[in-house]
Amino acid sequence: GQQLNQSPQSMFIQEGEDVSMNCTSSSIFNTWLWYKQDPGEGPVLLIALYKAGELTSNGRLTAQFGITRKDSFLNISASIPSDVGIYFCAGRYGGTSYGKLTFGQGTILTVHP
Amino acid sequence: KAGVTQTPRYLIKTRGQQVTLSCSPISGHRSVSWYQQTPGQGLQFLFEYFSETQRNKGNFPGRFSGRQFSNSRSEMNVSTLELGDSALYLCASSLGQGVSGGYTFGSGTRLTVV
């Protein structure tokens, strides 16, 4: 099935470092969402973006909706051990797409104390 | 406010059997979407229901079906199970109308087909 191109696939960082990951698509999305998933659990919504160019923060997390509407990035500042997990971007087309989200392949984040 | 509840959490079935999974959305949410998550294919959209009607459908065979009840609870059914159907099945609920509003996921049902 169609998926977004999410990079990097994995990251190994030291506690305190900043992290950046991004997603690109060949198609335009009207909504970009960023989720975090812990083992054995469902994805948890971190940030939702609804307008091109929008920059939104949630604590140490910052995400932006690209101007072209075909990309988005997520930054995590001053990482801590509990940031470990898999991060997914998801896009939603407009119109009648409603509950249909297209997901990236995920970025596995490992934080070394 | 209770989250999205999926039952059962774990399930083991034999090839050829059928299975029914349940999802109770957040109170007030009228849309329920279902996703299949596997290591190889990632998160793939199955279908979405709103007010008891299927509104969107992904690219899965007809063995995968679903329904939604008047209280917004949803079930998905997989008939004639195959080994490749082993996956984490997730449902997500949302208000279902308008642009804004995130999609809240349940913890999923881990289905193993042997």
JSON list of C-alpha atoms in Angstrom, two decimals:
[
{"chain": "A", "resi": 1, "resn": "GLY", "atom": "CA", "xyz": [0.00, 0.00, 0.00]},
{"chain": "A", "resi": 2, "resn": "GLN", "atom": "CA", "xyz": [0.96, 3.63, -0.41]},
{"chain": "A", "resi": 3, "resn": "GLN", "atom": "CA", "xyz": [3.11, 5.01, 2.42]},
{"chain": "A", "resi": 4, "resn": "LEU", "atom": "CA", "xyz": [4.97, 8.12, 3.25]},
{"chain": "A", "resi": 5, "resn": "ASN", "atom": "CA", "xyz": [8.75, 8.27, 3.08]},
{"chain": "A", "resi": 6, "resn": "GLN", "atom": "CA", "xyz": [9.91, 8.72, 6.65]},
{"chain": "A", "resi": 7, "resn": "SER", "atom": "CA", "xyz": [13.54, 9.19, 7.62]},
{"chain": "A", "resi": 8, "resn": "PRO", "atom": "CA", "xyz": [15.70, 8.25, 9.27]},
{"chain": "A", "resi": 9, "resn": "GLN", "atom": "CA", "xyz": [14.62, 4.66, 9.89]},
{"chain": "A", "resi": 10, "resn": "SER", "atom": "CA", "xyz": [16.45, 4.61, 13.22]},
{"chain": "A", "resi": 11, "resn": "MET", "atom": "CA", "xyz": [18.45, 6.89, 15.46]},
{"chain": "A", "resi": 12, "resn": "PHE", "atom": "CA", "xyz": [20.83, 6.22, 18.33]},
{"chain": "A", "resi": 13, "resn": "ILE", "atom": "CA", "xyz": [21.48, 9.33, 20.39]},
{"chain": "A", "resi": 14, "resn": "GLN", "atom": "CA", "xyz": [22.82, 10.42, 23.75]},
{"chain": "A", "resi": 15, "resn": "GLU", "atom": "CA", "xyz": [20.51, 11.80, 26.40]},
{"chain": "A", "resi": 16, "resn": "GLY", "atom": "CA", "xyz": [20.31, 15.58, 26.05]},
{"chain": "A", "resi": 17, "resn": "GLU", "atom": "CA", "xyz": [20.78, 15.64, 22.29]},
{"chain": "A", "resi": 18, "resn": "ASP", "atom": "CA", "xyz": [18.23, 17.08, 19.89]},
{"chain": "A", "resi": 19, "resn": "VAL", "atom": "CA", "xyz": [16.47, 14.85, 17.36]},
{"chain": "A", "resi": 20, "resn": "SER", "atom": "CA", "xyz": [14.99, 15.60, 13.96]},
{"chain": "A", "resi": 21, "resn": "MET", "atom": "CA", "xyz": [12.95, 13.36, 11.68]},
{"chain": "A", "resi": 22, "resn": "ASN", "atom": "CA", "xyz": [10.88, 14.07, 8.60]},
{"chain": "A", "resi": 23, "resn": "CYS", "atom": "CA", "xyz": [8.33, 12.72, 6.19]},
{"chain": "A", "resi": 24, "resn": "THR", "atom": "CA", "xyz": [7.81, 13.40, 2.52]},
{"chain": "A", "resi": 25, "resn": "SER", "atom": "CA", "xyz": [5.05, 12.47, 0.13]},
{"chain": "A", "resi": 26, "resn": "SER", "atom": "CA", "xyz": [4.45, 12.68, -3.58]},
{"chain": "A", "resi": 27, "resn": "SER", "atom": "CA", "xyz": [0.88, 13.75, -2.82]},
{"chain": "A", "resi": 28, "resn": "ILE", "atom": "CA", "xyz": [-0.59, 16.71, -0.98]},
{"chain": "A", "resi": 29, "resn": "PHE", "atom": "CA", "xyz": [-2.02, 16.19, 2.48]},
{"chain": "A", "resi": 30, "resn": "ASN", "atom": "CA", "xyz": [-4.46, 18.44, 4.32]},
{"chain": "A", "resi": 31, "resn": "THR", "atom": "CA", "xyz": [-3.48, 17.15, 7.75]},
{"chain": "A", "resi": 32, "resn": "TRP", "atom": "CA", "xyz": [-0.20, 15.91, 9.17]},
{"chain": "A", "resi": 33, "resn": "LEU", "atom": "CA", "xyz": [-0.06, 13.98, 12.44]},
{"chain": "A", "resi": 34, "resn": "TRP", "atom": "CA", "xyz": [2.84, 12.72, 14.50]},
{"chain": "A", "resi": 35, "resn": "TYR", "atom": "CA", "xyz": [2.45, 9.68, 16.75]},
{"chain": "A", "resi": 36, "resn": "LYS", "atom": "CA", "xyz": [4.65, 7.78, 19.18]},
{"chain": "A", "resi": 37, "resn": "GLN", "atom": "CA", "xyz": [4.22, 4.05, 19.75]},
{"chain": "A", "resi": 38, "resn": "ASP", "atom": "CA", "xyz": [5.59, 2.07, 22.67]},
{"chain": "A", "resi": 39, "resn": "PRO", "atom": "CA", "xyz": [5.97, -1.74, 22.47]},
{"chain": "A", "resi": 40, "resn": "GLY", "atom": "CA", "xyz": [2.65, -3.55, 22.71]},
{"chain": "A", "resi": 41, "resn": "GLU", "atom": "CA", "xyz": [0.61, -0.37, 22.64]},
{"chain": "A", "resi": 42, "resn": "GLY", "atom": "CA", "xyz": [-1.25, 1.69, 20.09]},
{"chain": "A", "resi": 43, "resn": "PRO", "atom": "CA", "xyz": [0.16, 4.95, 18.67]},
{"chain": "A", "resi": 44, "resn": "VAL", "atom": "CA", "xyz": [-0.31, 8.03, 20.84]},
{"chain": "A", "resi": 45, "resn": "LEU", "atom": "CA", "xyz": [-0.91, 11.37, 19.16]},
{"chain": "A", "resi": 46, "resn": "LEU", "atom": "CA", "xyz": [1.86, 13.90, 19.81]},
{"chain": "A", "resi": 47, "resn": "ILE", "atom": "CA", "xyz": [1.11, 16.80, 17.47]},
{"chain": "A", "resi": 48, "resn": "ALA", "atom": "CA", "xyz": [-1.55, 17.56, 14.85]},
{"chain": "A", "resi": 49, "resn": "LEU", "atom": "CA", "xyz": [-1.00, 20.06, 12.01]},
{"chain": "A", "resi": 50, "resn": "TYR", "atom": "CA", "xyz": [-3.80, 21.44, 9.85]},
{"chain": "A", "resi": 51, "resn": "LYS", "atom": "CA", "xyz": [-2.39, 24.32, 7.79]},
{"chain": "A", "resi": 52, "resn": "ALA", "atom": "CA", "xyz": [0.54, 24.61, 5.40]},
{"chain": "A", "resi": 53, "resn": "GLY", "atom": "CA", "xyz": [3.42, 26.38, 7.12]},
{"chain": "A", "resi": 54, "resn": "GLU", "atom": "CA", "xyz": [1.99, 25.74, 10.58]},
{"chain": "A", "resi": 55, "resn": "LEU", "atom": "CA", "xyz": [4.57, 25.31, 13.34]},
{"chain": "A", "resi": 56, "resn": "THR", "atom": "CA", "xyz": [3.28, 23.71, 16.53]},
{"chain": "A", "resi": 57, "resn": "SER", "atom": "CA", "xyz": [4.98, 22.80, 19.80]},
{"chain": "A", "resi": 58, "resn": "ASN", "atom": "CA", "xyz": [4.09, 20.36, 22.54]},
{"chain": "A", "resi": 59, "resn": "GLY", "atom": "CA", "xyz": [6.62, 20.63, 25.34]},
{"chain": "A", "resi": 60, "resn": "ARG", "atom": "CA", "xyz": [9.99, 19.60, 23.95]},
{"chain": "A", "resi": 61, "resn": "LEU", "atom": "CA", "xyz": [8.41, 18.55, 20.64]},
{"chain": "A", "resi": 62, "resn": "THR", "atom": "CA", "xyz": [8.03, 20.85, 17.65]},
{"chain": "A", "resi": 63, "resn": "ALA", "atom": "CA", "xyz": [6.51, 19.93, 14.31]},
{"chain": "A", "resi": 64, "resn": "GLN", "atom": "CA", "xyz": [5.91, 21.80, 11.09]},
{"chain": "A", "resi": 65, "resn": "PHE", "atom": "CA", "xyz": [3.53, 21.35, 8.17]},
{"chain": "A", "resi": 66, "resn": "GLY", "atom": "CA", "xyz": [5.55, 21.97, 5.01]},
{"chain": "A", "resi": 67, "resn": "ILE", "atom": "CA", "xyz": [4.62, 24.85, 2.70]},
{"chain": "A", "resi": 68, "resn": "THR", "atom": "CA", "xyz": [4.22, 22.48, -0.25]},
{"chain": "A", "resi": 69, "resn": "ARG", "atom": "CA", "xyz": [1.88, 20.32, 1.89]},
{"chain": "A", "resi": 70, "resn": "LYS", "atom": "CA", "xyz": [3.99, 17.33, 0.87]},
{"chain": "A", "resi": 71, "resn": "ASP", "atom": "CA", "xyz": [6.26, 17.16, 3.88]},
{"chain": "A", "resi": 72, "resn": "SER", "atom": "CA", "xyz": [6.50, 17.57, 7.63]},
{"chain": "A", "resi": 73, "resn": "PHE", "atom": "CA", "xyz": [9.19, 17.36, 10.26]},
{"chain": "A", "resi": 74, "resn": "LEU", "atom": "CA", "xyz": [9.32, 16.63, 13.98]},
{"chain": "A", "resi": 75, "resn": "ASN", "atom": "CA", "xyz": [12.02, 17.89, 16.32]},
{"chain": "A", "resi": 76, "resn": "ILE", "atom": "CA", "xyz": [12.63, 16.69, 19.86]},
{"chain": "A", "resi": 77, "resn": "SER", "atom": "CA", "xyz": [14.85, 18.88, 21.98]},
{"chain": "A", "resi": 78, "resn": "ALA", "atom": "CA", "xyz": [16.98, 17.77, 24.93]},
{"chain": "A", "resi": 79, "resn": "SER", "atom": "CA", "xyz": [16.04, 14.07, 24.61]},
{"chain": "A", "resi": 80, "resn": "ILE", "atom": "CA", "xyz": [15.45, 11.96, 27.70]},
{"chain": "A", "resi": 81, "resn": "PRO", "atom": "CA", "xyz": [15.34, 8.16, 28.14]},
{"chain": "A", "resi": 82, "resn": "SER", "atom": "CA", "xyz": [11.51, 8.05, 28.06]},
{"chain": "A", "resi": 83, "resn": "ASP", "atom": "CA", "xyz": [11.59, 9.43, 24.50]},
{"chain": "A", "resi": 84, "resn": "VAL", "atom": "CA", "xyz": [12.56, 5.91, 23.38]},
{"chain": "A", "resi": 85, "resn": "GLY", "atom": "CA", "xyz": [9.99, 4.43, 21.01]},
{"chain": "A", "resi": 86, "resn": "ILE", "atom": "CA", "xyz": [8.83, 4.41, 17.43]},
{"chain": "A", "resi": 87, "resn": "TYR", "atom": "CA", "xyz": [7.70, 7.71, 15.92]},
{"chain": "A", "resi": 88, "resn": "PHE", "atom": "CA", "xyz": [5.27, 7.74, 13.02]},
{"chain": "A", "resi": 89, "resn": "CYS", "atom": "CA", "xyz": [4.13, 10.49, 10.74]},
{"chain": "A", "resi": 90, "resn": "ALA", "atom": "CA", "xyz": [0.67, 10.21, 9.21]},
{"chain": "A", "resi": 91, "resn": "GLY", "atom": "CA", "xyz": [-1.05, 12.20, 6.53]},
{"chain": "A", "resi": 92, "resn": "ARG", "atom": "CA", "xyz": [-4.69, 12.66, 5.70]},
{"chain": "A", "resi": 93, "resn": "TYR", "atom": "CA", "xyz": [-6.00, 13.75, 2.34]},
{"chain": "A", "resi": 94, "resn": "GLY", "atom": "CA", "xyz": [-8.86, 16.19, 2.19]},
{"chain": "A", "resi": 95, "resn": "GLY", "atom": "CA", "xyz": [-12.37, 15.73, 0.98]},
{"chain": "A", "resi": 96, "resn": "THR", "atom": "CA", "xyz": [-13.93, 12.42, 1.88]},
{"chain": "A", "resi": 97, "resn": "SER", "atom": "CA", "xyz": [-10.79, 10.80, 3.27]},
{"chain": "A", "resi": 98, "resn": "TYR", "atom": "CA", "xyz": [-11.94, 11.33, 6.86]},
{"chain": "A", "resi": 99, "resn": "GLY", "atom": "CA", "xyz": [-10.60, 8.47, 8.96]},
{"chain": "A", "resi": 100, "resn": "LYS", "atom": "CA", "xyz": [-8.12, 7.22, 6.37]},
{"chain": "A", "resi": 101, "resn": "LEU", "atom": "CA", "xyz": [-4.57, 7.97, 7.44]},
{"chain": "A", "resi": 102, "resn": "THR", "atom": "CA", "xyz": [-1.46, 7.11, 5.44]},
{"chain": "A", "resi": 103, "resn": "PHE", "atom": "CA", "xyz": [1.49, 6.28, 7.68]},
{"chain": "A", "resi": 104, "resn": "GLY", "atom": "CA", "xyz": [5.24, 6.51, 7.33]},
{"chain": "A", "resi": 105, "resn": "GLN", "atom": "CA", "xyz": [7.35, 3.45, 8.10]},
{"chain": "A", "resi": 106, "resn": "GLY", "atom": "CA", "xyz": [8.41, 4.88, 11.44]},
{"chain": "A", "resi": 107, "resn": "THR", "atom": "CA", "xyz": [11.62, 6.11, 13.08]},
{"chain": "A", "resi": 108, "resn": "ILE", "atom": "CA", "xyz": [12.99, 3.95, 15.88]},
{"chain": "A", "resi": 109, "resn": "LEU", "atom": "CA", "xyz": [14.55, 6.19, 18.51]},
{"chain": "A", "resi": 110, "resn": "THR", "atom": "CA", "xyz": [17.04, 4.88, 21.06]},
{"chain": "A", "resi": 111, "resn": "VAL", "atom": "CA", "xyz": [18.34, 7.22, 23.75]},
{"chain": "A", "resi": 112, "resn": "HIS", "atom": "CA", "xyz": [21.49, 6.28, 25.67]},
{"chain": "A", "resi": 113, "resn": "PRO", "atom": "CA", "xyz": [21.65, 7.66, 29.22]},
{"chain": "B", "resi": 1, "resn": "LYS", "atom": "CA", "xyz": [-12.81, 10.30, 29.82]},
{"chain": "B", "resi": 2, "resn": "ALA", "atom": "CA", "xyz": [-12.29, 6.65, 28.85]},
{"chain": "B", "resi": 3, "resn": "GLY", "atom": "CA", "xyz": [-10.04, 5.96, 25.89]},
{"chain": "B", "resi": 4, "resn": "VAL", "atom": "CA", "xyz": [-10.51, 3.62, 22.96]},
{"chain": "B", "resi": 5, "resn": "THR", "atom": "CA", "xyz": [-11.07, 0.07, 24.17]},
{"chain": "B", "resi": 6, "resn": "GLN", "atom": "CA", "xyz": [-10.20, -2.94, 22.05]},
{"chain": "B", "resi": 7, "resn": "THR", "atom": "CA", "xyz": [-11.00, -6.52, 22.95]},
{"chain": "B", "resi": 8, "resn": "PRO", "atom": "CA", "xyz": [-9.55, -9.03, 23.15]},
{"chain": "B", "resi": 9, "resn": "ARG", "atom": "CA", "xyz": [-5.91, -7.95, 23.59]},
{"chain": "B", "resi": 10, "resn": "TYR", "atom": "CA", "xyz": [-4.52, -11.25, 22.34]},
{"chain": "B", "resi": 11, "resn": "LEU", "atom": "CA", "xyz": [-5.93, -13.96, 20.15]},
{"chain": "B", "resi": 12, "resn": "ILE", "atom": "CA", "xyz": [-4.58, -17.18, 18.67]},
{"chain": "B", "resi": 13, "resn": "LYS", "atom": "CA", "xyz": [-6.49, -18.76, 15.79]},
{"chain": "B", "resi": 14, "resn": "THR", "atom": "CA", "xyz": [-5.95, -21.58, 13.34]},
{"chain": "B", "resi": 15, "resn": "ARG", "atom": "CA", "xyz": [-5.77, -21.16, 9.58]},
{"chain": "B", "resi": 16, "resn": "GLY", "atom": "CA", "xyz": [-9.20, -21.30, 8.01]},
{"chain": "B", "resi": 17, "resn": "GLN", "atom": "CA", "xyz": [-11.02, -20.07, 11.10]},
{"chain": "B", "resi": 18, "resn": "GLN", "atom": "CA", "xyz": [-12.71, -16.70, 11.38]},
{"chain": "B", "resi": 19, "resn": "VAL", "atom": "CA", "xyz": [-12.27, -14.03, 14.03]},
{"chain": "B", "resi": 20, "resn": "THR", "atom": "CA", "xyz": [-14.18, -11.00, 15.29]},
{"chain": "B", "resi": 21, "resn": "LEU", "atom": "CA", "xyz": [-12.48, -8.07, 16.98]},
{"chain": "B", "resi": 22, "resn": "SER", "atom": "CA", "xyz": [-14.24, -5.32, 18.91]},
{"chain": "B", "resi": 23, "resn": "CYS", "atom": "CA", "xyz": [-13.59, -1.62, 19.34]},
{"chain": "B", "resi": 24, "resn": "SER", "atom": "CA", "xyz": [-15.39, 0.83, 21.64]},
{"chain": "B", "resi": 25, "resn": "PRO", "atom": "CA", "xyz": [-14.59, 4.45, 20.71]},
{"chain": "B", "resi": 26, "resn": "ILE", "atom": "CA", "xyz": [-14.27, 7.44, 22.97]},
{"chain": "B", "resi": 27, "resn": "SER", "atom": "CA", "xyz": [-17.66, 8.67, 24.11]},
{"chain": "B", "resi": 28, "resn": "GLY", "atom": "CA", "xyz": [-19.03, 11.13, 21.56]},
{"chain": "B", "resi": 29, "resn": "HIS", "atom": "CA", "xyz": [-16.80, 9.93, 18.74]},
{"chain": "B", "resi": 30, "resn": "ARG", "atom": "CA", "xyz": [-18.79, 8.71, 15.77]},
{"chain": "B", "resi": 31, "resn": "SER", "atom": "CA", "xyz": [-15.97, 7.56, 13.50]},
{"chain": "B", "resi": 32, "resn": "VAL", "atom": "CA", "xyz": [-14.04, 4.34, 13.92]},
{"chain": "B", "resi": 33, "resn": "SER", "atom": "CA", "xyz": [-11.16, 3.37, 11.64]},
{"chain": "B", "resi": 34, "resn": "TRP", "atom": "CA", "xyz": [-9.32, 0.06, 11.56]},
{"chain": "B", "resi": 35, "resn": "TYR", "atom": "CA", "xyz": [-5.65, -0.52, 10.74]},
{"chain": "B", "resi": 36, "resn": "GLN", "atom": "CA", "xyz": [-3.44, -3.56, 10.35]},
{"chain": "B", "resi": 37, "resn": "GLN", "atom": "CA", "xyz": [0.14, -3.27, 11.60]},
{"chain": "B", "resi": 38, "resn": "THR", "atom": "CA", "xyz": [2.83, -5.73, 10.53]},
{"chain": "B", "resi": 39, "resn": "PRO", "atom": "CA", "xyz": [6.64, -5.47, 10.58]},
{"chain": "B", "resi": 40, "resn": "GLY", "atom": "CA", "xyz": [6.80, -5.73, 6.81]},
{"chain": "B", "resi": 41, "resn": "GLN", "atom": "CA", "xyz": [3.96, -3.47, 5.69]},
{"chain": "B", "resi": 42, "resn": "GLY", "atom": "CA", "xyz": [3.69, -1.07, 8.62]},
{"chain": "B", "resi": 43, "resn": "LEU", "atom": "CA", "xyz": [0.34, 0.51, 9.40]},
{"chain": "B", "resi": 44, "resn": "GLN", "atom": "CA", "xyz": [-2.21, -0.11, 6.66]},
{"chain": "B", "resi": 45, "resn": "PHE", "atom": "CA", "xyz": [-5.73, 1.33, 6.57]},
{"chain": "B", "resi": 46, "resn": "LEU", "atom": "CA", "xyz": [-8.51, -1.27, 6.46]},
{"chain": "B", "resi": 47, "resn": "PHE", "atom": "CA", "xyz": [-11.78, 0.71, 6.61]},
{"chain": "B", "resi": 48, "resn": "GLU", "atom": "CA", "xyz": [-13.62, 3.48, 8.38]},
{"chain": "B", "resi": 49, "resn": "TYR", "atom": "CA", "xyz": [-17.16, 3.64, 9.70]},
{"chain": "B", "resi": 50, "resn": "PHE", "atom": "CA", "xyz": [-19.23, 6.68, 10.53]},
{"chain": "B", "resi": 51, "resn": "SER", "atom": "CA", "xyz": [-22.80, 6.57, 11.78]},
{"chain": "B", "resi": 52, "resn": "GLU", "atom": "CA", "xyz": [-23.06, 2.86, 10.98]},
{"chain": "B", "resi": 53, "resn": "THR", "atom": "CA", "xyz": [-21.94, 3.37, 7.36]},
{"chain": "B", "resi": 54, "resn": "GLN", "atom": "CA", "xyz": [-18.66, 2.38, 5.79]},
{"chain": "B", "resi": 55, "resn": "ARG", "atom": "CA", "xyz": [-17.18, 5.62, 4.52]},
{"chain": "B", "resi": 56, "resn": "ASN", "atom": "CA", "xyz": [-13.77, 4.50, 3.30]},
{"chain": "B", "resi": 57, "resn": "LYS", "atom": "CA", "xyz": [-12.13, 1.21, 2.47]},
{"chain": "B", "resi": 58, "resn": "GLY", "atom": "CA", "xyz": [-8.50, 0.23, 2.03]},
{"chain": "B", "resi": 59, "resn": "ASN", "atom": "CA", "xyz": [-6.98, -2.33, -0.32]},
{"chain": "B", "resi": 60, "resn": "PHE", "atom": "CA", "xyz": [-7.71, -5.53, 1.57]},
{"chain": "B", "resi": 61, "resn": "PRO", "atom": "CA", "xyz": [-9.49, -8.65, 0.30]},
{"chain": "B", "resi": 62, "resn": "GLY", "atom": "CA", "xyz": [-13.16, -9.22, 0.96]},
{"chain": "B", "resi": 63, "resn": "ARG", "atom": "CA", "xyz": [-12.30, -11.59, 3.82]},
{"chain": "B", "resi": 64, "resn": "PHE", "atom": "CA", "xyz": [-11.88, -8.45, 5.90]},
{"chain": "B", "resi": 65, "resn": "SER", "atom": "CA", "xyz": [-15.16, -6.83, 6.83]},
{"chain": "B", "resi": 66, "resn": "GLY", "atom": "CA", "xyz": [-16.57, -4.63, 9.52]},
{"chain": "B", "resi": 67, "resn": "ARG", "atom": "CA", "xyz": [-19.63, -2.99, 10.90]},
{"chain": "B", "resi": 68, "resn": "GLN", "atom": "CA", "xyz": [-20.62, -0.26, 13.30]},
{"chain": "B", "resi": 69, "resn": "PHE", "atom": "CA", "xyz": [-23.49, -0.24, 15.74]},
{"chain": "B", "resi": 70, "resn": "SER", "atom": "CA", "xyz": [-25.80, 2.58, 16.73]},
{"chain": "B", "resi": 71, "resn": "ASN", "atom": "CA", "xyz": [-23.71, 3.25, 19.87]},
{"chain": "B", "resi": 72, "resn": "SER", "atom": "CA", "xyz": [-20.64, 3.73, 17.59]},
{"chain": "B", "resi": 73, "resn": "ARG", "atom": "CA", "xyz": [-18.98, 0.52, 18.76]},
{"chain": "B", "resi": 74, "resn": "SER", "atom": "CA", "xyz": [-17.40, -1.30, 15.86]},
{"chain": "B", "resi": 75, "resn": "GLU", "atom": "CA", "xyz": [-16.41, -4.84, 15.03]},
{"chain": "B", "resi": 76, "resn": "MET", "atom": "CA", "xyz": [-14.17, -6.19, 12.34]},
{"chain": "B", "resi": 77, "resn": "ASN", "atom": "CA", "xyz": [-14.28, -9.73, 11.07]},
{"chain": "B", "resi": 78, "resn": "VAL", "atom": "CA", "xyz": [-11.70, -11.75, 9.20]},
{"chain": "B", "resi": 79, "resn": "SER", "atom": "CA", "xyz": [-12.90, -14.96, 7.60]},
{"chain": "B", "resi": 80, "resn": "THR", "atom": "CA", "xyz": [-10.84, -17.90, 6.35]},
{"chain": "B", "resi": 81, "resn": "LEU", "atom": "CA", "xyz": [-7.76, -16.80, 8.24]},
{"chain": "B", "resi": 82, "resn": "GLU", "atom": "CA", "xyz": [-4.34, -17.06, 6.60]},
{"chain": "B", "resi": 83, "resn": "LEU", "atom": "CA", "xyz": [-0.92, -17.08, 8.25]},
{"chain": "B", "resi": 84, "resn": "GLY", "atom": "CA", "xyz": [-0.27, -13.63, 6.76]},
{"chain": "B", "resi": 85, "resn": "ASP", "atom": "CA", "xyz": [-3.16, -12.20, 8.72]},
{"chain": "B", "resi": 86, "resn": "SER", "atom": "CA", "xyz": [-1.07, -12.37, 11.88]},
{"chain": "B", "resi": 87, "resn": "ALA", "atom": "CA", "xyz": [-0.74, -8.75, 12.94]},
{"chain": "B", "resi": 88, "resn": "LEU", "atom": "CA", "xyz": [-1.59, -6.09, 15.46]},
{"chain": "B", "resi": 89, "resn": "TYR", "atom": "CA", "xyz": [-5.05, -4.76, 14.62]},
{"chain": "B", "resi": 90, "resn": "LEU", "atom": "CA", "xyz": [-5.64, -1.21, 15.77]},
{"chain": "B", "resi": 91, "resn": "CYS", "atom": "CA", "xyz": [-8.74, 0.88, 15.80]},
{"chain": "B", "resi": 92, "resn": "ALA", "atom": "CA", "xyz": [-8.85, 4.65, 16.04]},
{"chain": "B", "resi": 93, "resn": "SER", "atom": "CA", "xyz": [-11.78, 6.87, 16.92]},
{"chain": "B", "resi": 94, "resn": "SER", "atom": "CA", "xyz": [-12.46, 10.48, 16.05]},
{"chain": "B", "resi": 95, "resn": "LEU", "atom": "CA", "xyz": [-15.33, 12.92, 15.93]},
{"chain": "B", "resi": 96, "resn": "GLY", "atom": "CA", "xyz": [-15.55, 12.16, 12.23]},
{"chain": "B", "resi": 97, "resn": "GLN", "atom": "CA", "xyz": [-16.53, 15.58, 11.00]},
{"chain": "B", "resi": 98, "resn": "GLY", "atom": "CA", "xyz": [-14.57, 18.67, 10.20]},
{"chain": "B", "resi": 99, "resn": "VAL", "atom": "CA", "xyz": [-10.88, 19.06, 9.53]},
{"chain": "B", "resi": 100, "resn": "SER", "atom": "CA", "xyz": [-9.53, 19.25, 13.04]},
{"chain": "B", "resi": 101, "resn": "GLY", "atom": "CA", "xyz": [-9.42, 16.56, 15.63]},
{"chain": "B", "resi": 102, "resn": "GLY", "atom": "CA", "xyz": [-6.85, 13.87, 15.99]},
{"chain": "B", "resi": 103, "resn": "TYR", "atom": "CA", "xyz": [-7.41, 10.17, 15.81]},
{"chain": "B", "resi": 104, "resn": "THR", "atom": "CA", "xyz": [-7.08, 8.31, 19.12]},
{"chain": "B", "resi": 105, "resn": "PHE", "atom": "CA", "xyz": [-5.88, 4.73, 18.92]},
{"chain": "B", "resi": 106, "resn": "GLY", "atom": "CA", "xyz": [-6.65, 1.80, 21.15]},
{"chain": "B", "resi": 107, "resn": "SER", "atom": "CA", "xyz": [-3.97, -0.60, 22.41]},
{"chain": "B", "resi": 108, "resn": "GLY", "atom": "CA", "xyz": [-4.79, -3.08, 19.67]},
{"chain": "B", "resi": 109, "resn": "THR", "atom": "CA", "xyz": [-5.57, -6.76, 19.35]},
{"chain": "B", "resi": 110, "resn": "ARG", "atom": "CA", "xyz": [-2.59, -9.00, 18.66]},
{"chain": "B", "resi": 111, "resn": "LEU", "atom": "CA", "xyz": [-3.81, -11.77, 16.34]},
{"chain": "B", "resi": 112, "resn": "THR", "atom": "CA", "xyz": [-1.64, -14.81, 15.77]},
{"chain": "B", "resi": 113, "resn": "VAL", "atom": "CA", "xyz": [-2.69, -17.32, 13.11]},
{"chain": "B", "resi": 114, "resn": "VAL", "atom": "CA", "xyz": [-1.10, -20.77, 13.38]}
]
